[in-house]
Coordinates of C-alpha atoms and ligand atoms in Angstrom, one line a residue:
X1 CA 35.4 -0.3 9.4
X2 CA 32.0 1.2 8.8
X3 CA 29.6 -0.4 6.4
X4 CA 30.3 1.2 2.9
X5 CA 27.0 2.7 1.2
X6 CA 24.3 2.9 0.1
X7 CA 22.8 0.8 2.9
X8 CA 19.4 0.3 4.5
X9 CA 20.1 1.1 8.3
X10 CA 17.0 -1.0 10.9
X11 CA 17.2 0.1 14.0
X12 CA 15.9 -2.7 16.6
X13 CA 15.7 -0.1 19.3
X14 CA 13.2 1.6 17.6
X15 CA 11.3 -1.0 16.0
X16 CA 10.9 -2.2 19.5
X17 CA 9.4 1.5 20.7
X18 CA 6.8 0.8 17.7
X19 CA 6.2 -2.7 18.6
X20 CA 5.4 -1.6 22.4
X21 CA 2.7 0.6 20.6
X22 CA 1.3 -2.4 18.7
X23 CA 1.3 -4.5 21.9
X24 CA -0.5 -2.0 23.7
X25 CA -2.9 -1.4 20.7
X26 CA -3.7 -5.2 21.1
X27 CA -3.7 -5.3 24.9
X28 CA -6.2 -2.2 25.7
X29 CA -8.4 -3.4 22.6
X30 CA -8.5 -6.8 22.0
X31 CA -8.1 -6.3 18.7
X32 CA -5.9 -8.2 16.3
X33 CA -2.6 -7.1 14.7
X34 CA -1.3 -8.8 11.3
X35 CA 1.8 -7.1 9.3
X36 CA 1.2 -6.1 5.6
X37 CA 4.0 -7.4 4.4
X38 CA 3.5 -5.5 1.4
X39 CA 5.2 -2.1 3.4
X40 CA 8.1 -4.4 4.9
X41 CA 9.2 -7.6 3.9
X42 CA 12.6 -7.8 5.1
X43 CA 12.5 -11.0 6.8
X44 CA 15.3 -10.8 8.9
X45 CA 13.6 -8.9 11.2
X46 CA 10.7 -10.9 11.6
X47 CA 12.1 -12.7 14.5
X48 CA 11.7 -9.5 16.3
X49 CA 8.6 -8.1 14.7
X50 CA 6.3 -11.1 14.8
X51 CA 6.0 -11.9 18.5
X52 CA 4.1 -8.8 19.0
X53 CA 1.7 -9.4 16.5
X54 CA -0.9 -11.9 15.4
X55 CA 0.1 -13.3 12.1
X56 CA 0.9 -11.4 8.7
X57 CA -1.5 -10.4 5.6
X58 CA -0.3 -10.5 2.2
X59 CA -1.1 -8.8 -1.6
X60 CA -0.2 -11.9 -3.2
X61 CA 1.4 -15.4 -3.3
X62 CA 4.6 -15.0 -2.6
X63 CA 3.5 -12.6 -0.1
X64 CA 1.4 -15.5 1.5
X65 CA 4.3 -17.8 1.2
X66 CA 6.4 -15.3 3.1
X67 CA 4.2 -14.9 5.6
X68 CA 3.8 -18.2 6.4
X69 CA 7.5 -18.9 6.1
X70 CA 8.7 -16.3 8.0
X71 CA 6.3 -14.5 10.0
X72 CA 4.0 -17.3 11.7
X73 CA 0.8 -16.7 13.4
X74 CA -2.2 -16.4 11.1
X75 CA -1.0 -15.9 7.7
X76 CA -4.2 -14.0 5.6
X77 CA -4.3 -14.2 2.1
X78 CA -5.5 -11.1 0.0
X79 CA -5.0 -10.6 -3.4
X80 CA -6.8 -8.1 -5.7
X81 CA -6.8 -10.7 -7.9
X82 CA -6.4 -14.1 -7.6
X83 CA -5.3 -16.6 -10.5
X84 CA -6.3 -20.3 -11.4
X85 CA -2.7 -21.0 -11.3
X86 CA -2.0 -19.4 -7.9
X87 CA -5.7 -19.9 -6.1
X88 CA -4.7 -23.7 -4.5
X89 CA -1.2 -22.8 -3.1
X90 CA -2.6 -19.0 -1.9
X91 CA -5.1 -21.6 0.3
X92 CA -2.5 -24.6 1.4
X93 CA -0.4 -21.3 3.1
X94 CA -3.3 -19.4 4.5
X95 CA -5.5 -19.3 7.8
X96 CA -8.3 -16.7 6.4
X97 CA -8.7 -15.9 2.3
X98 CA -10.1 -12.5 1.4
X99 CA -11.2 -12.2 -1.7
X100 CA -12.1 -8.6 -3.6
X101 CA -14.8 -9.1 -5.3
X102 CA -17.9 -11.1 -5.6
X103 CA -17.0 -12.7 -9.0
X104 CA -13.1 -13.9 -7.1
X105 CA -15.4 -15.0 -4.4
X106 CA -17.8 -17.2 -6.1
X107 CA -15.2 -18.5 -8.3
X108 CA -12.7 -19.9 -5.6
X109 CA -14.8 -19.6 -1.9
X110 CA -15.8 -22.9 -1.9
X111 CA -12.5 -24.3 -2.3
X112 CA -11.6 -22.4 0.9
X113 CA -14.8 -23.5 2.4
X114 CA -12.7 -25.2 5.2
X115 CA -11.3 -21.7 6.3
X116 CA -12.6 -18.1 7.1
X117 CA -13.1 -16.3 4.1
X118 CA -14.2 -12.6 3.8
X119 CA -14.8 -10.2 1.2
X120 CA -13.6 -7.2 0.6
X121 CA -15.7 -4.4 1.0
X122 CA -15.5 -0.6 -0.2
X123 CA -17.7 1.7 1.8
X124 CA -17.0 4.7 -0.6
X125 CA -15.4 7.3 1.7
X126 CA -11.9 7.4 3.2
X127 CA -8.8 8.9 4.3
X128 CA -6.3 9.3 1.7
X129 CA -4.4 12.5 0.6
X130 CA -3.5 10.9 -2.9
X131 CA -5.9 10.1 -5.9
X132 CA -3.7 7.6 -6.7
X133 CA -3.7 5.7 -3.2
X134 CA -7.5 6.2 -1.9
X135 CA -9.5 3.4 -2.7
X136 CA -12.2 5.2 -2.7
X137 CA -12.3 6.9 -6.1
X138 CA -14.2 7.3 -8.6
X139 CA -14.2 3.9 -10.5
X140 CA -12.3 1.8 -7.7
X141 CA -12.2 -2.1 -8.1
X142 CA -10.8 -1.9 -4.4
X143 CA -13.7 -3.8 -2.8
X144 CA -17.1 -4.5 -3.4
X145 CA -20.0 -1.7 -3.0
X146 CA -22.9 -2.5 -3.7
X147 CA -25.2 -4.2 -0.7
X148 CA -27.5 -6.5 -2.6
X149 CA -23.9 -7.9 -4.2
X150 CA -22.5 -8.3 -0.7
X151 CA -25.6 -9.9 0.4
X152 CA -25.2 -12.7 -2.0
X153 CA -22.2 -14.1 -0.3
X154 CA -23.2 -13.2 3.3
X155 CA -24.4 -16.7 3.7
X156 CA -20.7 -18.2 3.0
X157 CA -18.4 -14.9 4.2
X158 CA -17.4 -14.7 7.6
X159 CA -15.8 -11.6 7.9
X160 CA -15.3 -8.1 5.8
X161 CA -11.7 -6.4 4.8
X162 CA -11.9 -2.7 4.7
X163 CA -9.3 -0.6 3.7
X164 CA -9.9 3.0 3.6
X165 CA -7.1 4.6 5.6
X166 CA -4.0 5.8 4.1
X167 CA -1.3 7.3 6.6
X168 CA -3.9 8.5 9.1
X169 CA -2.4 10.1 12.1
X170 CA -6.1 11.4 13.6
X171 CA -8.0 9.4 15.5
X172 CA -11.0 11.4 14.9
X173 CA -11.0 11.0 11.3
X174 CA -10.9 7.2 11.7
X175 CA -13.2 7.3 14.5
X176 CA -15.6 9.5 12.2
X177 CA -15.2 7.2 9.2
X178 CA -16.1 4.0 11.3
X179 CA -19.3 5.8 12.3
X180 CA -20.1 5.9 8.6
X181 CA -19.0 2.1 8.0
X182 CA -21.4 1.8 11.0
X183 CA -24.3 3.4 9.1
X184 CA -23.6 2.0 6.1
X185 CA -23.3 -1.8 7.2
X186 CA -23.8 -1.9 10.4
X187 CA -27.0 -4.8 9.5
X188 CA -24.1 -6.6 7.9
X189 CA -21.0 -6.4 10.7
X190 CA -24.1 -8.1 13.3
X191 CA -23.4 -11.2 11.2
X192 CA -20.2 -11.6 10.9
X193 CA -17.2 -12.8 12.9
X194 CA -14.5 -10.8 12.4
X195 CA -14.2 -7.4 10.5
X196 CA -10.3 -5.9 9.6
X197 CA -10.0 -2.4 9.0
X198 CA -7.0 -2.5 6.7
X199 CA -3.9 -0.2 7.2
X200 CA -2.9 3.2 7.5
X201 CA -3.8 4.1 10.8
X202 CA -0.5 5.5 12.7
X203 CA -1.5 5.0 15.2
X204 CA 2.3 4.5 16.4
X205 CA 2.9 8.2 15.8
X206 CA 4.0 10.9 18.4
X207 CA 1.3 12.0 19.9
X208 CA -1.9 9.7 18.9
X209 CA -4.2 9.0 20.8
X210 CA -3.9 5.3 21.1
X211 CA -6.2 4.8 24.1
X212 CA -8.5 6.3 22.3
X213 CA -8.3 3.9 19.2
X214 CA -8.5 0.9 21.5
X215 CA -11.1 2.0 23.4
X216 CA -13.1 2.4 20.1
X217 CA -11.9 -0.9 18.9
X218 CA -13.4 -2.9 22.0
X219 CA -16.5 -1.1 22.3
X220 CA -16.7 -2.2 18.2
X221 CA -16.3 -5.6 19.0
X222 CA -18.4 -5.8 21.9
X223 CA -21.4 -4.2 20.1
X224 CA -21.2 -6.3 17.2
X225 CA -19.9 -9.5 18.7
X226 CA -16.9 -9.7 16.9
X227 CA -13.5 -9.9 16.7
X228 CA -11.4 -7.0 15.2
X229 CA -8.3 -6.7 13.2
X230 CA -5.9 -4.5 12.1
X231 CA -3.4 -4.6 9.2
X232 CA -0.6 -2.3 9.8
X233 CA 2.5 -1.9 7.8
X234 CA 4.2 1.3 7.9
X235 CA 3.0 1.8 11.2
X236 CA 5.3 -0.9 12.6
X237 CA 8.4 0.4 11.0
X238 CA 7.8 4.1 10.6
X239 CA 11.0 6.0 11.8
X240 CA 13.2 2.8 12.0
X241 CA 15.2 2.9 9.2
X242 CA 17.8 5.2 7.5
X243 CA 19.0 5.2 4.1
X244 CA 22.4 5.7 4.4
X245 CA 24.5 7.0 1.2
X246 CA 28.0 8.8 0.6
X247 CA 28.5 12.3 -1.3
X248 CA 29.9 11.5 -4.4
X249 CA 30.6 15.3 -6.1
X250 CA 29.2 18.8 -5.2
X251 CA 28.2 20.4 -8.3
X252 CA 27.6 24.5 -8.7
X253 CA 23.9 25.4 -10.3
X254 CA 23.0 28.6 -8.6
X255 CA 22.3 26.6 -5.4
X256 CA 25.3 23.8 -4.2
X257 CA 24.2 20.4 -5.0
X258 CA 25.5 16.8 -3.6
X259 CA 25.2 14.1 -5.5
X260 CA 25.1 10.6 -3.7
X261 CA 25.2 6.9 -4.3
X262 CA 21.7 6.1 -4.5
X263 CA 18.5 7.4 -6.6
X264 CA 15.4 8.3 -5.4
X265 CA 13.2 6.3 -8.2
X266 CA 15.5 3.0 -7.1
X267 CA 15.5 3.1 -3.4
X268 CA 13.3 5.4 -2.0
X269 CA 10.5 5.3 -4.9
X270 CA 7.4 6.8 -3.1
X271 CA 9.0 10.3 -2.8
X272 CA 8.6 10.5 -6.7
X273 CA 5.3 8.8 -6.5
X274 CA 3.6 10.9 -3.6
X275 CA 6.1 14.2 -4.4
X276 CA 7.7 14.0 -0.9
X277 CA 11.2 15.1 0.0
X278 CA 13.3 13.1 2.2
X279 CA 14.5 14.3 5.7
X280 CA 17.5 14.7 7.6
X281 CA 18.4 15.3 10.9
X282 CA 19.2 18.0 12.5
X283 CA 18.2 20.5 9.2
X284 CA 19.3 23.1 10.7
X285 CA 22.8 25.0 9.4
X286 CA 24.0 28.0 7.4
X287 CA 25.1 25.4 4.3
X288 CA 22.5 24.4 2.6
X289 CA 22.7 21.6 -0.4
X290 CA 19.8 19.8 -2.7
X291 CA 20.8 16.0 -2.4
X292 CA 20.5 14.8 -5.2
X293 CA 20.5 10.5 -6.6
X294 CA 23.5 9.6 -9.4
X295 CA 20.6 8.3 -12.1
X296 CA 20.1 10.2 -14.8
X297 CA 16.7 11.4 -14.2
X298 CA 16.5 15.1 -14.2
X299 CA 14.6 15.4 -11.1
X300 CA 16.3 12.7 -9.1
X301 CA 16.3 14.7 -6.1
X302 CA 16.3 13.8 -2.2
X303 CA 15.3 16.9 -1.2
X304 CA 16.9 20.3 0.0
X305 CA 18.7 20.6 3.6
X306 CA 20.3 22.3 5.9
X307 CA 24.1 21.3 7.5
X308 CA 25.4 22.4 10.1
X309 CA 28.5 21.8 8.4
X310 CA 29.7 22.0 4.3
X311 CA 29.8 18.9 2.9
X312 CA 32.5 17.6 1.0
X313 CA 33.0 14.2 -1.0
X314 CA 33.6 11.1 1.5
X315 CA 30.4 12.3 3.8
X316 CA 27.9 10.5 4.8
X317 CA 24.5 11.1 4.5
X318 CA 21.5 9.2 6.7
X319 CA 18.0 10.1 5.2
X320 CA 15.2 10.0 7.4
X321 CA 12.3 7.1 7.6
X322 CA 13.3 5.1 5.2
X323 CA 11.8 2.1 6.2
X324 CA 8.0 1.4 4.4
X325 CA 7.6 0.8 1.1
X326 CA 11.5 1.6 0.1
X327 CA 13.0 -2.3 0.4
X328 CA 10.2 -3.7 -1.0
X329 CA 10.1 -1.3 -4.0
X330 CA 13.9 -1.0 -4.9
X331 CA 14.9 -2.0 -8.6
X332 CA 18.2 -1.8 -10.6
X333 CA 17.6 1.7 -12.3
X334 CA 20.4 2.9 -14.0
X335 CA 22.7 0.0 -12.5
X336 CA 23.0 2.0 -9.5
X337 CA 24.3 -0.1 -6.9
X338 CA 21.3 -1.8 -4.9
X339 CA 21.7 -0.7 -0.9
X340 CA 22.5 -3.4 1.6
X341 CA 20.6 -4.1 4.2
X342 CA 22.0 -3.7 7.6
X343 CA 20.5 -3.9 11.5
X344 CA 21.7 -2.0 14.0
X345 CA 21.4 -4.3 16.9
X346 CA 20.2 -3.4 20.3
X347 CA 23.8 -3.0 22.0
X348 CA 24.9 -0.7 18.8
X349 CA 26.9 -3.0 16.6
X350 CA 25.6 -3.0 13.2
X351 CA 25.5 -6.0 11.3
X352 CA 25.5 -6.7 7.6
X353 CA 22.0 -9.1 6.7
X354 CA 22.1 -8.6 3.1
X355 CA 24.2 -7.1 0.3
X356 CA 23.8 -6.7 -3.2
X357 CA 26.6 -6.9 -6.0
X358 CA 26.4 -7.2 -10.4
X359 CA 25.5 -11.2 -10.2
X360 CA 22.0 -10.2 -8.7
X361 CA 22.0 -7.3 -11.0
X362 CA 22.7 -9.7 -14.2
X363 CA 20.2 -12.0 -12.7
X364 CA 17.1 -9.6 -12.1
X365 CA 17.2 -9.8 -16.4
X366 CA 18.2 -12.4 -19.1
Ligands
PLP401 C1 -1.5 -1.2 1.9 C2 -2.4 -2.1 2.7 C3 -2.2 -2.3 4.1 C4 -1.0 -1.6 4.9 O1 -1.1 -0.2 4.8 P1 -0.1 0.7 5.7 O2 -0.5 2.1 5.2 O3 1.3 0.3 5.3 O4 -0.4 0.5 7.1 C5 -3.1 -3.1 4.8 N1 -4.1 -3.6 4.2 C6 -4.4 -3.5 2.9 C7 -5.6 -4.1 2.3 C8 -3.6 -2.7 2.1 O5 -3.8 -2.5 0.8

């Protein structure tokens, strides 16, 4: 019997074509790969993901926890903001603390003195299509900026975090940025040992030009003496996952609209947030339907398609890439049922890893 929906569908077959991406990435450049958890944290699939990386990074505790529960390799810790209450356990888990400011780093640095620590640094320019997700804006606390401030831990930071890229599929426009990071604090990367360059390059994408990137990677490191890393999260499980949901009624409002068991602003959040539509496969078909999400919010909408067919109640639905920052951002809206999670093994079966049902609704309150 199929899996009833909504589910989460991971596909292993193509989280391995993204993982030979990474490998290669790591092979041609010599660069290091850890996962942001913070796109992906569904653990079950760490057994798979983690061999082809170098460890995970993390925006918080339990994130560092995770990481070094589940993922292995060199667990980093970043937080924007670290607590007294948090600090000591955030360094017991970790291999490398980054800290985001100077005042985080003189407050808790020296209890981390027996590990690499870093700060994070904000050059000021990026790639980001969204206000809300470029840490370069006006008034960002992503990072430290000014030099003189930077220079005042240089004598106790032994590498720099920058994260400036958000879903950047050119390899020019990273390549152009670095040779501003390069002008900018260039003086500074000749001391250190290890400088990350954050996530958001997709550089698993059709068509980028990964050789490139790795080539610009190593010749980095080898000017600068240093060892580079890389943070990606969506990049590792862009195109792997489906959201899978049932038509539960067509309704009739000057265009035909199917509503299914799931709501954008529960499990696929970021639509709403970046004002993106979600995709289906083929599109392409003389009935066309908004999907639309069973909350009541008026704008609870999927997108608009086209089927090859007319749906009717009973149907399923896969939306497209709905793998990054869905799982890790779904909430109990409405009471709408939370998806599973399901894998679709490499020989096709498809197994049930998680499922949701009212207890873990009750118990997400009190
Ligand atoms: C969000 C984030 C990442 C991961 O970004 P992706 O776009 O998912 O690759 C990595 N590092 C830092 C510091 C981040 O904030």
């Amino acid at each position: 019997m199929p899996l009833a929906t909504p589910h989460y569908l991971i596909d292993e077959n193509a989280l391995d074509r993204n993982l030979a991406k990474v490998d290669r990435l790591r092979a041609l450049s010599g660069a290091k790969c850890v996962f942001a958890l913070k796109a992906f944290a569904t653990w079950s699939t760490f057994a798979q993901i983690a061999p082809h990386m170098d460890g995970s990074t993390s925006s918080s505790l339990n994130e560092v926890k995770l990481g070094r529960e589940k993922f292995g390799g060199e667990t980093h810790a970043y937080s924007v903001a670290w607590s007294d209450d948090e600090i000591d356990e955030a360094i017991a888990n970790a291999d490398k603390v980054i800290f985001n400011s100077i005042s985080q780093f003189e407050r808790y640095a020296a209890k981390a003195a027996h590990l690499p620590v870093g700060i994070r640094v904000n050059p000021g320019i990026s790639h980001s299509h969204f206000d809300l997700a470029d840490p370069a804006r006006p008034f960002s606390r992503l990072g430290e900026r000014d030099p003189q401030r930077i220079e005042s831990v240089m004598d106790r930071a032994s590498g720099f975090m920058i994260h400036c890229n958000c879903e950047n599929d050119s390899f020019e426009s990273f390549s152009a940025l670095l040779d501003q990071f390069e002008a900018k604090l260039g003086h500074f990367f000749e001391r250190l040992d290890w400088v990350s360059f954050g996530g958001g390059l997709h550089f698993t994408g059709e068509g980028y030009a990964l050789e490139a990137l790795a080539a610009r990677l190593k010749a980095f490191a080898e000017r600068y003496q240093l060892q580079v890393y890389l943070e990606p999260g969506d990049a590792v499980v862009t195109q792997t996952t489906t959201l899978e949901v049932s038509v539960l009624d067509i309704v009739d409002n000057e265009k035909q609209i199917a509503i299914v068991d799931s709501a954008v602003e529960a499990h696929m959040l970021d639509l709403l947030v970046y004002r993106e539509t979600a995709h289906v496969e083929p599109d392409a078909g003389p009935h066309r339907y908004v999907i639309a999400g069973k909350s009541c919010l008026a704008g609870d909408v999927f997108g608009e398609f086209d089927f090859p067919e007319a749906l009717k109640v009973g149907d399923r639905i896969s939306l497209l890439n709905a793998g990054g920052y869905t799982m890790v951002k779904k909430n109990w809206f409405n009471g709408v049922n939370m998806p599973a999670i399901a894998i679709r093994r490499k020989n096709g079966d498809v197994e049930l890893v998680r499922s949701f049902d009212y207890a873990d609704y009750v118990a997400s309150l009190s």
